[in-house]
CSV table of C-alpha atoms and ligand atoms in Angstrom, one decimal:
chain,number,residue,atom,x,y,z
A,1,UNK,CA,28.4,18.7,-1.1
A,2,UNK,CA,24.7,17.9,-1.1
A,3,UNK,CA,24.0,14.4,0.0
A,4,UNK,CA,21.5,12.6,2.0
A,5,UNK,CA,21.6,9.1,3.7
A,6,UNK,CA,19.4,6.7,2.2
A,7,UNK,CA,16.6,6.7,4.6
A,8,UNK,CA,16.3,10.4,4.6
A,9,UNK,CA,15.3,9.8,0.8
A,10,UNK,CA,12.1,8.2,2.1
A,11,UNK,CA,9.1,10.6,1.8
A,12,UNK,CA,8.9,14.1,0.4
A,13,UNK,CA,7.5,12.4,-2.7
A,14,UNK,CA,6.2,14.6,-5.7
A,15,UNK,CA,2.4,15.1,-6.1
A,16,UNK,CA,1.7,14.3,-9.7
A,17,UNK,CA,-1.4,15.8,-11.6
A,18,UNK,CA,-3.4,13.1,-13.4
A,19,UNK,CA,-4.0,15.2,-16.5
A,20,UNK,CA,-6.8,13.1,-18.4
A,21,UNK,CA,-8.7,12.2,-15.5
A,22,UNK,CA,-8.4,15.7,-14.0
A,23,UNK,CA,-9.8,17.1,-17.3
A,24,UNK,CA,-12.4,14.6,-17.7
A,25,UNK,CA,-13.9,15.2,-14.1
A,26,UNK,CA,-13.4,18.9,-13.8
A,27,UNK,CA,-11.4,18.1,-10.7
A,28,UNK,CA,-7.7,18.4,-9.8
A,29,UNK,CA,-6.8,14.6,-9.3
A,30,UNK,CA,-3.4,14.5,-7.8
A,31,UNK,CA,-1.4,11.3,-7.1
A,32,UNK,CA,1.3,11.3,-4.3
A,33,UNK,CA,4.3,9.5,-6.0
A,34,UNK,CA,5.0,6.9,-3.5
A,35,UNK,CA,6.4,4.4,-5.9
A,36,UNK,CA,9.3,7.0,-6.0
A,37,UNK,CA,10.5,5.9,-2.6
A,38,UNK,CA,13.9,4.1,-2.4
A,39,UNK,CA,12.1,0.6,-2.0
A,40,UNK,CA,9.7,1.4,-4.7
A,41,UNK,CA,6.5,1.6,-2.6
A,42,UNK,CA,4.4,3.5,0.0
A,43,UNK,CA,5.4,1.0,2.6
A,44,UNK,CA,8.9,2.4,2.9
A,45,UNK,CA,7.4,5.1,5.2
A,46,UNK,CA,5.7,2.5,7.4
A,47,UNK,CA,9.1,0.6,7.7
A,48,UNK,CA,11.0,3.6,8.5
A,49,UNK,CA,8.3,4.6,11.0
A,50,UNK,CA,8.2,1.3,12.8
A,51,UNK,CA,12.1,0.9,12.9
A,52,UNK,CA,12.8,4.4,14.4
A,53,UNK,CA,10.1,3.9,16.9
A,54,UNK,CA,11.6,0.5,17.8
A,55,UNK,CA,15.0,2.1,18.0
A,56,UNK,CA,13.6,4.5,20.5
A,57,UNK,CA,11.9,2.0,22.6
A,58,UNK,CA,14.9,-0.3,22.5
A,59,UNK,CA,12.7,-3.0,20.8
A,60,UNK,CA,15.4,-3.2,18.3
A,61,UNK,CA,19.2,-3.5,19.4
A,62,UNK,CA,22.0,-2.6,17.0
A,63,UNK,CA,22.6,-5.5,14.6
A,64,UNK,CA,19.1,-7.1,15.5
A,65,UNK,CA,16.7,-8.9,13.2
A,66,UNK,CA,13.6,-7.3,11.9
A,67,UNK,CA,10.7,-9.9,11.4
A,68,UNK,CA,7.4,-9.2,9.7
A,69,UNK,CA,4.4,-10.7,8.1
A,70,UNK,CA,4.0,-9.0,4.7
A,71,UNK,CA,2.4,-9.3,1.4
A,72,UNK,CA,5.9,-8.0,0.1
A,73,UNK,CA,6.2,-4.3,0.1
A,74,UNK,CA,6.5,-3.8,3.7
A,75,UNK,CA,9.2,-6.6,3.6
A,76,UNK,CA,10.9,-4.6,0.9
A,77,UNK,CA,10.7,-1.3,2.8
A,78,UNK,CA,12.0,-3.0,5.8
A,79,UNK,CA,15.0,-4.6,4.0
A,80,UNK,CA,16.0,-1.2,2.5
A,81,UNK,CA,15.9,0.5,6.0
A,82,UNK,CA,17.5,-2.5,7.6
A,83,UNK,CA,20.3,-2.9,5.3
A,84,UNK,CA,21.1,0.7,5.2
A,85,UNK,CA,20.9,0.9,9.1
A,86,UNK,CA,22.6,-2.5,9.9
A,87,UNK,CA,19.7,-5.0,10.6
A,88,UNK,CA,18.8,-8.2,8.9
A,89,UNK,CA,15.3,-8.9,7.9
A,90,UNK,CA,13.2,-12.1,7.9
A,91,UNK,CA,9.6,-12.0,6.3
A,92,UNK,CA,6.7,-14.5,6.5
A,93,UNK,CA,4.7,-14.1,3.4
A,94,UNK,CA,1.6,-15.7,1.6
A,95,UNK,CA,2.7,-17.7,-1.3
A,96,UNK,CA,0.1,-16.2,-3.8
A,97,UNK,CA,1.8,-12.8,-4.1
A,98,UNK,CA,3.8,-11.8,-7.1
A,99,UNK,CA,7.1,-13.5,-8.1
A,100,UNK,CA,8.7,-10.2,-8.6
A,101,UNK,CA,8.1,-9.2,-5.0
A,102,UNK,CA,9.5,-12.2,-3.9
A,103,UNK,CA,12.6,-12.0,-6.2
A,104,UNK,CA,13.1,-8.4,-4.8
A,105,UNK,CA,13.0,-9.4,-1.3
A,106,UNK,CA,15.6,-12.1,-2.1
A,107,UNK,CA,17.7,-9.6,-4.0
A,108,UNK,CA,18.1,-7.5,-0.8
A,109,UNK,CA,19.2,-10.7,1.2
A,110,UNK,CA,15.8,-11.2,3.0
A,111,UNK,CA,15.1,-14.5,4.4
A,112,UNK,CA,11.6,-15.1,2.8
A,113,UNK,CA,9.4,-17.7,4.1
A,114,UNK,CA,6.3,-18.4,2.1
A,115,UNK,CA,3.3,-19.7,3.6
A,116,UNK,CA,-0.3,-20.9,2.2
A,117,UNK,CA,-2.7,-18.1,2.4
A,118,UNK,CA,-5.3,-18.7,5.3
A,119,UNK,CA,-8.0,-16.5,7.0
A,120,UNK,CA,-6.7,-14.2,9.8
A,121,UNK,CA,-8.5,-16.2,12.3
A,122,UNK,CA,-6.2,-19.3,11.6
A,123,UNK,CA,-3.1,-19.6,13.8
A,124,UNK,CA,-1.2,-20.5,10.6
A,125,UNK,CA,-1.9,-17.0,9.0
A,126,UNK,CA,1.2,-15.3,7.9
A,127,UNK,CA,1.1,-12.5,10.6
A,128,UNK,CA,0.5,-14.9,13.4
A,129,UNK,CA,3.4,-17.2,12.1
A,130,UNK,CA,5.6,-14.1,11.8
A,131,UNK,CA,4.9,-13.2,15.5
A,132,UNK,CA,5.7,-16.5,16.6
A,133,UNK,CA,8.9,-16.7,14.6
A,134,UNK,CA,9.8,-13.0,16.1
A,135,UNK,CA,9.7,-14.4,19.6
A,136,UNK,CA,11.6,-17.5,18.7
A,137,UNK,CA,14.5,-15.5,17.1
A,138,UNK,CA,14.4,-12.9,19.8
A,139,UNK,CA,15.0,-15.6,22.4
A,140,UNK,CA,17.7,-17.4,20.3
A,141,UNK,CA,19.9,-14.6,18.5
A,142,UNK,CA,22.7,-12.6,19.8
A,143,UNK,CA,21.3,-9.1,19.1
A,144,UNK,CA,17.4,-10.1,19.4
A,145,UNK,CA,14.7,-9.7,17.0
A,146,UNK,CA,12.0,-7.2,16.7
A,147,UNK,CA,8.4,-8.1,15.4
A,148,UNK,CA,7.3,-5.0,13.2
A,149,UNK,CA,3.6,-5.8,13.4
A,150,UNK,CA,2.7,-3.4,10.8
A,151,UNK,CA,-1.2,-3.9,11.0
A,152,UNK,CA,-1.5,-3.1,14.7
A,153,UNK,CA,1.8,-1.1,15.3
A,154,UNK,CA,0.5,2.5,15.3
A,155,UNK,CA,3.9,3.8,14.5
A,156,UNK,CA,3.0,2.9,11.0
A,157,UNK,CA,0.1,5.4,10.8
A,158,UNK,CA,1.8,7.9,12.9
A,159,UNK,CA,4.6,8.1,10.4
A,160,UNK,CA,2.0,8.9,7.7
A,161,UNK,CA,0.2,11.5,10.0
A,162,UNK,CA,3.4,13.3,10.6
A,163,UNK,CA,4.9,13.1,7.1
A,164,UNK,CA,2.4,12.0,4.2
A,165,UNK,CA,-0.5,14.1,5.6
A,166,UNK,CA,1.4,17.4,6.1
A,167,UNK,CA,3.4,16.9,2.5
A,168,UNK,CA,-0.1,16.8,1.0
A,169,UNK,CA,-1.6,19.7,2.9
A,170,UNK,CA,1.5,21.8,2.0
A,171,UNK,CA,2.0,20.6,-1.8
A,172,UNK,CA,-1.9,21.5,-2.4
A,173,UNK,CA,-1.4,24.8,-0.4
A,174,UNK,CA,-4.3,23.8,1.7
A,175,UNK,CA,-6.6,23.4,-1.3
A,176,UNK,CA,-7.0,19.5,-1.0
A,177,UNK,CA,-10.7,18.8,-0.6
A,178,UNK,CA,-10.9,15.0,-0.9
A,179,UNK,CA,-8.4,12.3,0.0
A,180,UNK,CA,-9.2,8.7,-1.2
A,181,UNK,CA,-7.2,5.4,-1.0
A,182,UNK,CA,-7.4,1.8,-0.4
A,183,UNK,CA,-6.2,0.2,2.8
A,184,UNK,CA,-4.1,-3.0,3.7
A,185,UNK,CA,-2.8,-2.2,7.2
A,186,UNK,CA,-4.6,1.1,7.1
A,187,UNK,CA,-1.5,3.1,7.9
A,188,UNK,CA,-1.6,5.2,5.0
A,189,UNK,CA,-5.4,5.9,5.1
A,190,UNK,CA,-5.6,6.2,8.9
A,191,UNK,CA,-2.5,8.6,9.1
A,192,UNK,CA,-3.4,10.8,6.4
A,193,UNK,CA,-7.1,11.0,7.3
A,194,UNK,CA,-6.0,12.1,10.9
A,195,UNK,CA,-3.8,14.5,9.6
A,196,UNK,CA,-5.8,16.1,7.0
A,197,UNK,CA,-9.0,16.4,9.2
A,198,UNK,CA,-6.6,18.0,11.7
A,199,UNK,CA,-5.9,20.9,9.1
A,200,UNK,CA,-9.6,21.1,8.0
A,201,UNK,CA,-12.6,19.2,9.0
A,202,UNK,CA,-14.3,19.9,5.6
A,203,UNK,CA,-11.8,17.5,3.8
A,204,UNK,CA,-13.7,14.5,2.7
A,205,UNK,CA,-11.8,11.1,3.3
A,206,UNK,CA,-12.8,8.1,1.4
A,207,UNK,CA,-11.7,4.4,1.4
A,208,UNK,CA,-11.3,2.6,-2.0
A,209,UNK,CA,-11.9,-1.1,-1.3
A,210,UNK,CA,-11.3,-4.0,-3.7
A,211,UNK,CA,-13.9,-6.8,-3.8
A,212,UNK,CA,-13.0,-9.4,-1.4
A,213,UNK,CA,-12.4,-7.2,1.4
A,214,UNK,CA,-14.7,-6.2,4.2
A,215,UNK,CA,-13.8,-2.4,4.7
A,216,UNK,CA,-16.5,-1.3,2.3
A,217,UNK,CA,-19.2,-3.2,4.2
A,218,UNK,CA,-17.8,-1.8,7.4
A,219,UNK,CA,-17.8,1.9,6.5
A,220,UNK,CA,-21.2,1.6,4.8
A,221,UNK,CA,-23.2,-0.7,7.1
A,222,UNK,CA,-20.9,-1.2,10.1
A,223,UNK,CA,-20.7,-4.9,9.6
A,224,UNK,CA,-17.6,-6.9,8.3
A,225,UNK,CA,-19.0,-9.1,5.4
A,226,UNK,CA,-16.8,-9.6,2.4
A,227,UNK,CA,-17.6,-11.2,-0.9
A,228,UNK,CA,-15.9,-11.9,-4.1
A,229,UNK,CA,-12.1,-11.5,-4.8
A,230,UNK,CA,-9.5,-9.5,-6.5
A,231,UNK,CA,-6.2,-9.9,-8.3
A,232,UNK,CA,-4.8,-6.5,-6.6
A,233,UNK,CA,-2.2,-7.2,-3.8
A,234,UNK,CA,-1.4,-5.7,-0.5
A,235,UNK,CA,-4.9,-4.1,0.1
A,236,UNK,CA,-8.3,-5.1,1.6
A,237,UNK,CA,-8.8,-6.4,5.1
A,238,UNK,CA,-11.2,-8.5,7.0
A,239,UNK,CA,-10.9,-6.6,10.1
A,240,UNK,CA,-10.5,-3.0,11.4
A,241,UNK,CA,-6.7,-3.0,12.4
A,242,UNK,CA,-5.5,-0.8,15.4
A,243,UNK,CA,-4.1,1.7,12.5
A,244,UNK,CA,-7.5,2.1,11.2
A,245,UNK,CA,-9.5,2.3,14.5
A,246,UNK,CA,-11.3,5.6,15.0
A,247,UNK,CA,-9.8,7.0,11.8
A,248,UNK,CA,-12.2,9.7,10.4
A,249,UNK,CA,-13.5,8.2,7.3
A,250,UNK,CA,-16.5,9.7,5.6
A,251,UNK,CA,-17.4,7.2,2.7
A,252,UNK,CA,-16.5,4.1,1.1
A,253,UNK,CA,-16.3,2.9,-2.5
A,254,UNK,CA,-16.1,-0.6,-3.6
A,255,UNK,CA,-13.9,-1.3,-6.6
A,256,UNK,CA,-14.0,-4.5,-8.9
A,257,UNK,CA,-11.0,-5.6,-10.7
A,258,UNK,CA,-12.9,-4.8,-14.0
A,259,UNK,CA,-12.9,-1.3,-12.9
A,260,UNK,CA,-9.3,-0.8,-11.4
A,261,UNK,CA,-7.2,-2.9,-13.8
A,262,UNK,CA,-8.2,-1.1,-17.0
A,263,UNK,CA,-7.2,2.1,-15.2
A,264,UNK,CA,-3.7,0.7,-14.7
A,265,UNK,CA,-3.5,0.4,-18.5
A,266,UNK,CA,-5.1,3.8,-19.0
A,267,UNK,CA,-2.4,5.4,-16.7
A,268,UNK,CA,0.3,3.8,-18.7
A,269,UNK,CA,-1.0,5.0,-21.9
A,270,UNK,CA,-2.2,8.4,-21.1
A,271,UNK,CA,0.0,9.5,-18.1
A,272,UNK,CA,3.3,7.5,-18.7
A,273,UNK,CA,2.8,5.9,-15.3
A,274,UNK,CA,3.2,2.3,-15.0
A,275,UNK,CA,1.7,1.4,-11.4
A,276,UNK,CA,0.4,-1.7,-9.8
A,277,UNK,CA,-3.3,-2.9,-9.3
A,278,UNK,CA,-3.8,-1.1,-5.8
A,279,UNK,CA,-3.1,2.3,-7.7
A,280,UNK,CA,-5.8,1.2,-10.2
A,281,UNK,CA,-8.1,0.8,-7.2
A,282,UNK,CA,-7.0,4.2,-5.9
A,283,UNK,CA,-7.6,6.0,-9.2
A,284,UNK,CA,-10.9,4.4,-9.5
A,285,UNK,CA,-11.7,5.8,-6.0
A,286,UNK,CA,-10.5,9.4,-7.0
A,287,UNK,CA,-12.8,9.4,-10.1
A,288,UNK,CA,-15.7,8.2,-7.8
A,289,UNK,CA,-15.0,10.8,-5.3
A,290,UNK,CA,-14.7,13.5,-8.0
A,291,UNK,CA,-18.2,12.6,-9.1
A,292,UNK,CA,-19.4,12.7,-5.5
A,293,UNK,CA,-17.9,16.1,-4.7
A,294,UNK,CA,-18.2,17.7,-8.2
A,295,UNK,CA,-16.1,19.8,-10.5
A,296,UNK,CA,-13.6,22.3,-9.0
A,297,UNK,CA,-12.6,20.0,-6.1
A,298,UNK,CA,-8.9,19.0,-5.5
A,299,UNK,CA,-8.6,15.3,-4.8
A,300,UNK,CA,-5.6,13.5,-3.7
A,301,UNK,CA,-4.8,9.7,-3.9
A,302,UNK,CA,-1.7,7.4,-3.5
A,303,UNK,CA,0.4,6.1,-6.4
A,304,UNK,CA,1.4,3.0,-4.3
A,305,UNK,CA,4.0,1.1,-6.3
A,306,UNK,CA,5.4,0.1,-9.7
A,307,UNK,CA,3.5,-2.1,-12.3
A,308,UNK,CA,6.8,-3.7,-13.1
A,309,UNK,CA,6.7,-5.7,-9.9
A,310,UNK,CA,3.5,-7.4,-11.2
A,311,UNK,CA,4.5,-7.8,-14.9
A,312,UNK,CA,3.9,-11.7,-14.9
A,313,UNK,CA,0.2,-11.0,-14.0
A,314,UNK,CA,-0.7,-7.6,-15.0
A,315,UNK,CA,0.6,-8.2,-18.5
A,316,UNK,CA,-0.2,-11.8,-19.0
A,317,UNK,CA,-3.2,-12.3,-21.3
A,318,UNK,CA,-4.0,-15.9,-19.9
A,319,UNK,CA,-3.7,-15.0,-16.2
A,320,UNK,CA,-6.1,-12.0,-16.9
A,321,UNK,CA,-8.6,-14.0,-19.0
A,322,UNK,CA,-9.1,-16.2,-15.9
A,323,UNK,CA,-10.1,-13.2,-14.0
A,324,UNK,CA,-12.4,-11.9,-16.9
A,325,UNK,CA,-10.0,-8.9,-17.5
A,326,UNK,CA,-8.9,-8.1,-21.0
A,327,UNK,CA,-5.3,-6.9,-21.8
A,328,UNK,CA,-5.6,-3.8,-24.3
A,329,UNK,CA,-4.6,-4.5,-27.8
A,330,UNK,CA,-1.7,-1.9,-27.9
A,331,UNK,CA,-0.1,-3.8,-24.9
A,332,UNK,CA,1.3,-6.6,-27.1
A,333,UNK,CA,3.4,-9.1,-24.7
A,334,UNK,CA,3.2,-11.9,-27.3
A,335,UNK,CA,6.3,-13.3,-29.1
A,336,UNK,CA,8.8,-12.3,-26.5
A,337,UNK,CA,11.5,-14.9,-26.1
B,1,LIG,N1,-0.8,-0.8,-2.2
B,1,LIG,C1,0.2,-1.8,-2.0
B,1,LIG,C2,0.8,-2.3,-3.4
B,1,LIG,C3,0.7,-2.2,-0.8
B,1,LIG,O1,1.6,-3.1,-0.8
B,1,LIG,C4,0.0,-1.7,0.4
B,1,LIG,C5,0.5,-2.2,1.8
B,1,LIG,N2,0.2,-3.6,2.0
B,1,LIG,C6,-0.9,-0.9,0.3
B,1,LIG,C7,-1.4,-0.4,-1.0
B,1,LIG,C8,-1.7,-0.3,1.6
B,1,LIG,O2,-0.9,0.5,2.3
B,1,LIG,P1,-1.3,0.5,3.9
B,1,LIG,O3,-0.9,-0.8,4.6
B,1,LIG,O4,-0.8,1.7,4.4
B,1,LIG,O5,-2.8,0.3,4.1
């Protein structure tokens, strides 16, 4: 017999060569296929890392409830892990996220509480609401509740440091010379950055940041100003989370939707990869880093999740037009009943 439990299928994702942009830049541009995790995103790793850490610390009891504030993918990851290991999941989520992510959460039996999006300093921000809900559920339920706290729980970045980073080092046989990705919690970027710099201080680490996020300004000027907005989901931040604090990041790129979203369509057409908007930002970052480092370099980025969980937006002409983005003509979504 050759079989594994579901949670053991998280991680060890393939590294896919992005052929067209590799050839165009003269670099090897490689995407870590995190969309191939069981829950369909890079956040399965954070979910498993935080759950295993909570089990070790007795913060999560058998049959307990996992509570989290999430843009969606962490909730899906926690539900996958939770359902497989015997926990139930409750999430608080801003109501401006994709309908497909909300439906996926519900399909896994997650109790989804949608709240209006407000700035982090507002006590009604989804993260603060999830913390209060976790305290309440912990006091009132038989097996207690655990607040995953993905932004500031360093079990998130630690899991990437222990798995994603070393996998990239091994899969490139130590040839990786640049790593770039966007950050939401910063777990992926912070963890991979620490791991890769530990293997070689010569590896350049960059953040690709959408407009509407303060990370570009922070890593460029040391201040946390943010301007504009983005239709990408799950990435960008107005603050430096505990997962990002002290991460060895060398440079930052600011990526507008007009640069990232066309790359989503290009990846579908040229590579056969249908991925979400955050991956468009990552690919844009990889192209910028390739130009920065020059031909001959090996650059790795993250293929975060599937484009199919954003169908109603990424393939919707009217939605896109409002954000000054054009759907390519070959991508004809008209006349569907
Ligand atoms: N892309 C998507 C689609 C995500 O949902 C997230 C996490 N919110 C990220 C990228 C960023 O990952 P991290 O939280 O590790 O920074």
